[in-house]
Short mmCIF file of C-alpha atoms in Angstrom, two decimals:
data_model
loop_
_atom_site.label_atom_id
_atom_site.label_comp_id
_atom_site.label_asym_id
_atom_site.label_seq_id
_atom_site.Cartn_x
_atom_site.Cartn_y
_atom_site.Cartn_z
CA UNK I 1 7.19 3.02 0.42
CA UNK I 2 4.66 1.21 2.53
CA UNK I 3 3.78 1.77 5.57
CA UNK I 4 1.02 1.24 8.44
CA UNK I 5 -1.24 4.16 9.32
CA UNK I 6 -3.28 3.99 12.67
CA UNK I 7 -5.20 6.85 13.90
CA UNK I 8 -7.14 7.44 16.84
CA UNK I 9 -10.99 9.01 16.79
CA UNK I 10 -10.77 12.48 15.77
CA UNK I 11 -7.30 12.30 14.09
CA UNK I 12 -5.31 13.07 11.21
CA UNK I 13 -2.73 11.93 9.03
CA UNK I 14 0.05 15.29 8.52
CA UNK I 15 3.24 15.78 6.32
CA UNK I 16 5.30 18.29 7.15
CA UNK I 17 9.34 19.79 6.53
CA UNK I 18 10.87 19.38 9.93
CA UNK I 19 11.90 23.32 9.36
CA UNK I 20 8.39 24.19 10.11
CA UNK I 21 7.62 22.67 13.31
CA UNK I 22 8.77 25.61 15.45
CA UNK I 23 6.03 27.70 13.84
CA UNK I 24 3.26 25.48 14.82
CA UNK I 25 3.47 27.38 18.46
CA UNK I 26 0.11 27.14 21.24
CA UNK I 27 -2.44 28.90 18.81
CA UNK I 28 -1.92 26.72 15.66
CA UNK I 29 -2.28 24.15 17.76
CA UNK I 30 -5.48 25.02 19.39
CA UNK I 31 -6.78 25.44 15.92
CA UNK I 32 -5.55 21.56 14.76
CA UNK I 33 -7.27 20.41 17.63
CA UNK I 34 -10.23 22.28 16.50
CA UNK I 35 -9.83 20.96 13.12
CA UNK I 36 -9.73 17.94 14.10
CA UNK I 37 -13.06 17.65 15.88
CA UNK I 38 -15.10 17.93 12.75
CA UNK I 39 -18.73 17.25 14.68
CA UNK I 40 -17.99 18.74 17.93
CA UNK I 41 -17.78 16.21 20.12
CA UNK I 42 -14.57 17.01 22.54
CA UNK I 43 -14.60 18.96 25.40
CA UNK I 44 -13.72 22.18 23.47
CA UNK I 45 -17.22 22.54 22.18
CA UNK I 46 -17.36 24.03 26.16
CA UNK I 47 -14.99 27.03 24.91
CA UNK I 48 -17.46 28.45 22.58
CA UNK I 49 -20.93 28.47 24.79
CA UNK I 50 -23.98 29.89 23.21
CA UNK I 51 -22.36 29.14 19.62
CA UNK I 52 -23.07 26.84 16.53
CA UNK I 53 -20.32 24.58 16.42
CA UNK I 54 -19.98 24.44 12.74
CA UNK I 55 -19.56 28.12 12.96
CA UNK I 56 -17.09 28.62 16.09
CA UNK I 57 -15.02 25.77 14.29
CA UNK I 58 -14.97 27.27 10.79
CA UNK I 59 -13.81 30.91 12.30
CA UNK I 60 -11.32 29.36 14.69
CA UNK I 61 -9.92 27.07 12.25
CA UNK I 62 -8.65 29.54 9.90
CA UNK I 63 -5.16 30.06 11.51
CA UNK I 64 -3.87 26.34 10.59
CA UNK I 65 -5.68 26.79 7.23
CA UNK I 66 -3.68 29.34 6.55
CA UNK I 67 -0.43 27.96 7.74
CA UNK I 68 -1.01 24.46 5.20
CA UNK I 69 -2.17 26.15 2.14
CA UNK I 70 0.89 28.27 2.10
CA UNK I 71 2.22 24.72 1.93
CA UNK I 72 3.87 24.33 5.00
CA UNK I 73 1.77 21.17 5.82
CA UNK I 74 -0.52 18.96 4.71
CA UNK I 75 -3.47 17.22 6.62
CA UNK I 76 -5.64 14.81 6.20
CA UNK I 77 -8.62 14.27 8.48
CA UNK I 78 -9.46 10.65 9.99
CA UNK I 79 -11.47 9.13 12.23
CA UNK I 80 -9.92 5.82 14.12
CA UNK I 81 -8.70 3.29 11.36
CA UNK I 82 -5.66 1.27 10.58
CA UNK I 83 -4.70 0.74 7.36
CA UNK I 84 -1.56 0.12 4.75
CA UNK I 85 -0.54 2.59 2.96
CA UNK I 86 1.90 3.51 0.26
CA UNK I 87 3.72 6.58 0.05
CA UNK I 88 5.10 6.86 -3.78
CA UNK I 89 7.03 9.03 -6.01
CA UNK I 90 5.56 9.97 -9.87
CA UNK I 91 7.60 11.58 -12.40
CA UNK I 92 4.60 12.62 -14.17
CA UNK I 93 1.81 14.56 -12.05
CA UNK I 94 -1.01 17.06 -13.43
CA UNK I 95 -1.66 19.99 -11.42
CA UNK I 96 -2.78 18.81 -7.78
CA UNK I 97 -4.40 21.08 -5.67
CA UNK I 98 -1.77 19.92 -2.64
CA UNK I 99 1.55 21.00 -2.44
CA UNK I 100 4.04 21.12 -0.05
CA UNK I 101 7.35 23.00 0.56
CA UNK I 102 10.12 21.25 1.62
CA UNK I 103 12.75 23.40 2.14
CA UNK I 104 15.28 20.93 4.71
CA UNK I 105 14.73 17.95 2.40
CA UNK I 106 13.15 16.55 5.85
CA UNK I 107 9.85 15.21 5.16
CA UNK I 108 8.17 13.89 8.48
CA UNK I 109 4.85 11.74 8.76
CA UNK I 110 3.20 11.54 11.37
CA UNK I 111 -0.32 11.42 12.68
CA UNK I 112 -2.09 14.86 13.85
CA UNK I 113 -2.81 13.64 17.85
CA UNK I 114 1.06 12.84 18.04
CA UNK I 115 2.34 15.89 16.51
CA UNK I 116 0.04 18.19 18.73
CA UNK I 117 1.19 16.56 22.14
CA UNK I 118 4.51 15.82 21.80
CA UNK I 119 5.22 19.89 20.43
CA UNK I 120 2.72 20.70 23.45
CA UNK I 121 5.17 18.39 25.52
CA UNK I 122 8.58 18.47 24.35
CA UNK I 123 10.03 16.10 26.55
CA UNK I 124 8.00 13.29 25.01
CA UNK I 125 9.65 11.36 22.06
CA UNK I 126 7.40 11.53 18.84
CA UNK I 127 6.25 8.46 17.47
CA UNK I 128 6.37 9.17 13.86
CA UNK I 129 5.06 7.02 10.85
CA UNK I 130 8.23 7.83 8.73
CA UNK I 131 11.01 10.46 7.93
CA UNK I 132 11.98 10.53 4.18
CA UNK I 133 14.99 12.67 2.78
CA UNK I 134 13.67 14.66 -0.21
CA UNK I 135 15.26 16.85 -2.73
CA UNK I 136 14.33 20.35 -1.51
CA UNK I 137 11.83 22.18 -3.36
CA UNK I 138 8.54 21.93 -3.81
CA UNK I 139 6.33 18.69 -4.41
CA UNK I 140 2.48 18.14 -5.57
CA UNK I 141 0.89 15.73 -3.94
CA UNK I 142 -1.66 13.56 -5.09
CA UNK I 143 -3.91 11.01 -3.26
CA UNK I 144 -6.48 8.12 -3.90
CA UNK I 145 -8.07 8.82 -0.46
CA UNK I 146 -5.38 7.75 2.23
CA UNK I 147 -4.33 4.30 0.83
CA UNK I 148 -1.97 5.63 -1.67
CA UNK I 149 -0.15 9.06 -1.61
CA UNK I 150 1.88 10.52 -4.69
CA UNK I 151 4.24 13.17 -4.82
CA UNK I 152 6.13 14.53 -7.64
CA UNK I 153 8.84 17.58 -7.61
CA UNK I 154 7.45 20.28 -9.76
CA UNK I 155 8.29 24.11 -9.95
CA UNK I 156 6.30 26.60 -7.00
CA UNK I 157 2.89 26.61 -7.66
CA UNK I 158 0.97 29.47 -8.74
CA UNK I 159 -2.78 28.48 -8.27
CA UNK I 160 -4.24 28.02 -5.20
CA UNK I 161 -4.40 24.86 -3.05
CA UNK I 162 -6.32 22.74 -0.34
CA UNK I 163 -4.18 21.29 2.04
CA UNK I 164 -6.46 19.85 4.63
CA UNK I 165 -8.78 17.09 3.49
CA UNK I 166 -11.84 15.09 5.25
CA UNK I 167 -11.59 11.50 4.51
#
């Protein structure tokens, strides 16, 4: 599948199970917007005063680390760009070191600055990149940078993985 990615300055490209968006509540979404600002250069550099960025970001961060590399989400960082993409699926992957559980079968993709204001506004209607129905389970995922994305269903993983990558 192909499809057109545009993201704003300090954004992100996410996939995500529908299931899990209830979990993503006011602190894991501080912490994505924290993420997200990779050289401190938002307004919530103000929230940590007297503090190293790098270091008040790393600390703070570690909430929606956790949450993706139990592979509830995957993220990948951007910064402003507009691009075409393909979104593909391989019946042959080697180990990745991104997975993601998809336990609805309702893959959603959508960039990171939607995702955190529409759940922070629910009344607003989420402009998402695509929805895919999946087999449940869970998939590796492999990527040349953003331009093309690979997933494969394998068996639960049992090594660690890195679901949040700077591009």
């Amino acid at each position: 599948m192909r499809f057109v990615l545009t993201c704003e300055e300090m954004d992100g490209f996410i996939l995500i199970d529908k299931s899990y968006l209830p979990e993503l509540n006011d602190n894991l979404l501080y912490a994505m917007d924290l993420l997200l600002d990779r050289y401190g250069k938002s307004e919530l550099i103000f929230d940590f005063p007297d503090e190293q960025w790098d270091i008040a970001r790393l600390r703070e961060i570690r909430p929606i680390q956790e949450f993706c590399n139990q592979g509830k989400m995957i993220i990948w960082l951007l910064d402003g760009m507009k691009k075409e993409c393909e979104f593909e699926q391989s019946y042959e992957m080697i180990d990745s070191l991104k997975w993601l559980s998809v336990p609805t079968g309702k893959l959603l993709a959508v960039t990171a600055s939607e995702l955190i204001q529409c759940l922070s506004y629910p009344n607003l209607e989420m402009e998402k990149i695509f929805d895919l129905t999946l087999e449940r389970g869970w998939y590796a995922i492999w990527n040349e940078g953003i331009d093309k994305i690979m997933y494969c269903k394998k068996p639960a993983p049992n090594s660690i993985f890195s679901n949040i990558e700077e591009i």
